[in-house]
């Protein structure tokens, strides 16, 4: 999560995934004997607002490859008269006359040493098309002689498996906007001729749709050989750098040991009800095969109700058949388990673990309590636990409860490597069963609004408002999540949902960003959050906490009061009104200290308030606790219920280690006093990405001050905030310079470095160096 503060918001300086690197040219001097040389990188993120027109955000990096200069003047021409600079730019003085656009240096970024670079940008509109400029000059000297950008083809996969007699797909798009339409063809260059292009062999990309993925379908012809053939396909065309996709035929003729495919292998059976799994074969047999399901030792209340013996033939082998399990009513309070062996002569057997969801032992089965964390244990995510245990010393925290992030539609189903929603819910039932009569709380982050993370780049999402994103959010994302969570098998769990980090606060502070303005004008954020609340609140054992930013984002009155109004108006507009929100969460995935122990907002130094310090910057809050307390009071005064609960994410706000002060400073200078007294050791409170020096904070607990429900670990330690460099991906995530440790900052964060750790992967991916940093600097220390 990043800091944005309305008039004080931090500008997010970006560099796009694909760039035009335009070469070294010696030109006229800016000083005696000074030769100008420059590389320019230009990319534009375009969108369509109506047919034939739209807007864009252009990001430019200027690199000095010549002698040092003390100021610069960058000029270029738009290729069409329909492209216009709007009066919104950053890190330069911008102007446009005709098609000519000029950017001159600011007082703080004019000096560029040899090899030095500066990132600038602006917002614009287009009519007709939006091709990139192809020629740039600095101080009158042309950079690179006007060579155009050469986009690369970006595919969603470098290899695909194609079932014999079937098809498989991948998608293709360009890395940057072309100057004119480009035709990309997919052609087999070598390998098995049974593999061919079925559709999408010729794709057209325009200067406006270059970033929209298009589908290519490969087919594998049916044959009688037993060879799993391979082929290489070139995906390219004139004016683009091609990509290669390797295809492998999955042959179905070889005589091999048949495999039994069982889905899923873990089933929760509600007491007094049934649940099922499916069985099929991996390949066609030469004769009929009988597969049996047999209950083993364990809870005898669980039995095979139907499908105990299934017959597969050479023609129906690939059709899933259902096995139904039943759990009889009993009077005990145990959530028993029983293994079910799925077997056939000559085949490798599979085991299904069946768990009874008991309805006798939960003191509040399916009920809704005021604080879901009170008296409960927390769910331990096996995926995160395994990664933590693999780190030196990580076993000390591996059993800590962390949230599961459902950050795209595909996360609901999961994959071979990452558990999906149902798998987590089933595992939560298993952990609950081993927990006796104590309830279990499992946390999920609901995070896929269209135009997600609209003011930054590192956590951009898959859905866009302009591409039917809100409807897809409702029907493809929220609806399946709500349907699964409402199943009777999970009624005994306390399911906490964290609603859309980085959403509503952006509508208060960041409407100058086009994607935020679009989310606001279309009502996508408010409508999306209301829809999520309506669907999730309707499930009795689901709890909803809305993300409310953090103190260094919303702590100024100009931000605080509009935020309170927005929260109230949004939630009051749901079916259940303000009762649809159980509470709000502060500091999600951020680093703000829970409490600054050595000064408060009322502290004065030599007659000066700490509010006058550069660090506090006239904010009314110095930590998350004071901000959350004030926000809760204001929300209740506005009309929210008295039982409104607050959460603080303490996963990365410990700030221990050798840099942690042991007491208040004795300085009589207010800036020195605050800087020497604060435990939050960031270079600036606006820095948010993979922060150096940060540590794990207070472990999750419901033993918290009045008005709070719990301290929680929502952002799992070790999961990256964003990549340190540009990493192409198919998740919509972009490179944000605030994740670049070499970034020198901007005037809005007072030109402090980003404070980010180097070598970071994409947001959400495992970042071992960050985990180790958080372990070293944990407070309380990890023993």
PDB file of N, CA, C and O in Angstrom, residues 51-77:
ATOM      1  N   UNK A  51     -15.636   5.556 -28.593  1.00  0.00           N
ATOM      2  CA  UNK A  51     -15.055   5.127 -29.870  1.00  0.00           C
ATOM      3  C   UNK A  51     -14.213   6.217 -30.533  1.00  0.00           C
ATOM      4  O   UNK A  51     -14.666   7.346 -30.711  1.00  0.00           O
ATOM      5  N   UNK A  52     -12.944   5.851 -30.807  1.00  0.00           N
ATOM      6  CA  UNK A  52     -12.079   6.767 -31.536  1.00  0.00           C
ATOM      7  C   UNK A  52     -11.385   7.814 -30.699  1.00  0.00           C
ATOM      8  O   UNK A  52     -10.681   8.672 -31.243  1.00  0.00           O
ATOM      9  N   UNK A  53     -11.524   7.758 -29.379  1.00  0.00           N
ATOM     10  CA  UNK A  53     -10.820   8.741 -28.550  1.00  0.00           C
ATOM     11  C   UNK A  53     -10.632   8.204 -27.136  1.00  0.00           C
ATOM     12  O   UNK A  53     -11.308   7.269 -26.714  1.00  0.00           O
ATOM     13  N   UNK A  54      -9.707   8.825 -26.430  1.00  0.00           N
ATOM     14  CA  UNK A  54      -9.420   8.374 -25.072  1.00  0.00           C
ATOM     15  C   UNK A  54      -8.333   9.208 -24.443  1.00  0.00           C
ATOM     16  O   UNK A  54      -8.069  10.346 -24.838  1.00  0.00           O
ATOM     17  N   UNK A  55      -7.676   8.623 -23.461  1.00  0.00           N
ATOM     18  CA  UNK A  55      -6.611   9.315 -22.749  1.00  0.00           C
ATOM     19  C   UNK A  55      -5.404   8.418 -22.585  1.00  0.00           C
ATOM     20  O   UNK A  55      -5.418   7.234 -22.940  1.00  0.00           O
ATOM     21  N   UNK A  56      -4.337   8.968 -22.048  1.00  0.00           N
ATOM     22  CA  UNK A  56      -3.135   8.177 -21.824  1.00  0.00           C
ATOM     23  C   UNK A  56      -2.251   8.848 -20.774  1.00  0.00           C
ATOM     24  O   UNK A  56      -2.383  10.048 -20.496  1.00  0.00           O
ATOM     25  N   UNK A  57      -1.400   8.047 -20.173  1.00  0.00           N
ATOM     26  CA  UNK A  57      -0.347   8.540 -19.289  1.00  0.00           C
ATOM     27  C   UNK A  57       0.989   8.183 -19.929  1.00  0.00           C
ATOM     28  O   UNK A  57       1.256   7.010 -20.196  1.00  0.00           O
ATOM     29  N   UNK A  58       1.799   9.196 -20.213  1.00  0.00           N
ATOM     30  CA  UNK A  58       3.100   8.979 -20.846  1.00  0.00           C
ATOM     31  C   UNK A  58       4.190   9.031 -19.786  1.00  0.00           C
ATOM     32  O   UNK A  58       4.185   9.920 -18.926  1.00  0.00           O
ATOM     33  N   UNK A  59       5.107   8.104 -19.854  1.00  0.00           N
ATOM     34  CA  UNK A  59       6.229   8.033 -18.926  1.00  0.00           C
ATOM     35  C   UNK A  59       7.530   8.074 -19.727  1.00  0.00           C
ATOM     36  O   UNK A  59       7.697   7.314 -20.683  1.00  0.00           O
ATOM     37  N   UNK A  60       8.405   8.965 -19.336  1.00  0.00           N
ATOM     38  CA  UNK A  60       9.637   9.207 -20.097  1.00  0.00           C
ATOM     39  C   UNK A  60      10.827   9.132 -19.155  1.00  0.00           C
ATOM     40  O   UNK A  60      10.800   9.695 -18.053  1.00  0.00           O
ATOM     41  N   UNK A  61      11.863   8.433 -19.578  1.00  0.00           N
ATOM     42  CA  UNK A  61      13.142   8.461 -18.879  1.00  0.00           C
ATOM     43  C   UNK A  61      14.196   9.042 -19.816  1.00  0.00           C
ATOM     44  O   UNK A  61      14.379   8.544 -20.934  1.00  0.00           O
ATOM     45  N   UNK A  62      14.822  10.102 -19.378  1.00  0.00           N
ATOM     46  CA  UNK A  62      15.886  10.749 -20.131  1.00  0.00           C
ATOM     47  C   UNK A  62      17.216  10.395 -19.488  1.00  0.00           C
ATOM     48  O   UNK A  62      17.419  10.641 -18.291  1.00  0.00           O
ATOM     49  N   UNK A  63      18.117   9.794 -20.248  1.00  0.00           N
ATOM     50  CA  UNK A  63      19.442   9.437 -19.750  1.00  0.00           C
ATOM     51  C   UNK A  63      20.494  10.254 -20.484  1.00  0.00           C
ATOM     52  O   UNK A  63      20.487  10.342 -21.722  1.00  0.00           O
ATOM     53  N   UNK A  64      21.391  10.848 -19.721  1.00  0.00           N
ATOM     54  CA  UNK A  64      22.480  11.634 -20.302  1.00  0.00           C
ATOM     55  C   UNK A  64      23.655  10.718 -20.603  1.00  0.00           C
ATOM     56  O   UNK A  64      24.296  10.187 -19.691  1.00  0.00           O
ATOM     57  N   UNK A  65      23.966  10.544 -21.898  1.00  0.00           N
ATOM     58  CA  UNK A  65      25.107   9.716 -22.289  1.00  0.00           C
ATOM     59  C   UNK A  65      26.285  10.567 -22.754  1.00  0.00           C
ATOM     60  O   UNK A  65      27.289  10.030 -23.230  1.00  0.00           O
ATOM     61  N   UNK A  66      26.134  11.895 -22.646  1.00  0.00           N
ATOM     62  CA  UNK A  66      27.227  12.789 -23.038  1.00  0.00           C
ATOM     63  C   UNK A  66      27.906  13.415 -21.832  1.00  0.00           C
ATOM     64  O   UNK A  66      27.930  12.838 -20.742  1.00  0.00           O
ATOM     65  N   UNK A  67      28.432  14.614 -22.018  1.00  0.00           N
ATOM     66  CA  UNK A  67      29.081  15.318 -20.926  1.00  0.00           C
ATOM     67  C   UNK A  67      28.043  15.772 -19.901  1.00  0.00           C
ATOM     68  O   UNK A  67      26.848  15.901 -20.210  1.00  0.00           O
ATOM     69  N   UNK A  68      28.448  16.039 -18.657  1.00  0.00           N
ATOM     70  CA  UNK A  68      27.505  16.525 -17.649  1.00  0.00           C
ATOM     71  C   UNK A  68      26.814  17.812 -18.109  1.00  0.00           C
ATOM     72  O   UNK A  68      27.412  18.660 -18.775  1.00  0.00           O
ATOM     73  N   UNK A  69      25.532  17.940 -17.758  1.00  0.00           N
ATOM     74  CA  UNK A  69      24.781  19.152 -18.087  1.00  0.00           C
ATOM     75  C   UNK A  69      24.137  19.683 -16.808  1.00  0.00           C
ATOM     76  O   UNK A  69      23.936  18.948 -15.842  1.00  0.00           O
ATOM     77  N   UNK A  70      23.834  20.977 -16.818  1.00  0.00           N
ATOM     78  CA  UNK A  70      23.243  21.613 -15.639  1.00  0.00           C
ATOM     79  C   UNK A  70      21.753  21.884 -15.808  1.00  0.00           C
ATOM     80  O   UNK A  70      21.072  22.221 -14.841  1.00  0.00           O
ATOM     81  N   UNK A  71      21.234  21.758 -17.028  1.00  0.00           N
ATOM     82  CA  UNK A  71      19.806  21.901 -17.284  1.00  0.00           C
ATOM     83  C   UNK A  71      19.504  21.216 -18.599  1.00  0.00           C
ATOM     84  O   UNK A  71      20.401  20.973 -19.414  1.00  0.00           O
ATOM     85  N   UNK A  72      18.242  20.906 -18.824  1.00  0.00           N
ATOM     86  CA  UNK A  72      17.890  20.220 -20.058  1.00  0.00           C
ATOM     87  C   UNK A  72      16.542  20.705 -20.573  1.00  0.00           C
ATOM     88  O   UNK A  72      15.671  21.154 -19.817  1.00  0.00           O
ATOM     89  N   UNK A  73      16.402  20.610 -21.883  1.00  0.00           N
ATOM     90  CA  UNK A  73      15.164  20.942 -22.579  1.00  0.00           C
ATOM     91  C   UNK A  73      14.869  19.802 -23.540  1.00  0.00           C
ATOM     92  O   UNK A  73      15.580  19.608 -24.518  1.00  0.00           O
ATOM     93  N   UNK A  74      13.848  19.018 -23.204  1.00  0.00           N
ATOM     94  CA  UNK A  74      13.468  17.869 -24.021  1.00  0.00           C
ATOM     95  C   UNK A  74      12.327  18.271 -24.951  1.00  0.00           C
ATOM     96  O   UNK A  74      11.355  18.884 -24.513  1.00  0.00           O
ATOM     97  N   UNK A  75      12.434  17.942 -26.247  1.00  0.00           N
ATOM     98  CA  UNK A  75      11.377  18.276 -27.207  1.00  0.00           C
ATOM     99  C   UNK A  75      11.093  17.077 -28.101  1.00  0.00           C
ATOM    100  O   UNK A  75      11.987  16.280 -28.416  1.00  0.00           O
ATOM    101  N   UNK A  76       9.824  16.941 -28.476  1.00  0.00           N
ATOM    102  CA  UNK A  76       9.420  15.912 -29.426  1.00  0.00           C
ATOM    103  C   UNK A  76       8.100  16.336 -30.063  1.00  0.00           C
ATOM    104  O   UNK A  76       7.418  17.252 -29.578  1.00  0.00           O
ATOM    105  N   UNK A  77       7.743  15.665 -31.163  1.00  0.00           N
ATOM    106  CA  UNK A  77       6.490  15.942 -31.847  1.00  0.00           C
ATOM    107  C   UNK A  77       5.562  14.738 -31.748  1.00  0.00           C
ATOM    108  O   UNK A  77       5.987  13.593 -31.966  1.00  0.00           O
TER     109      UNK A  77
END
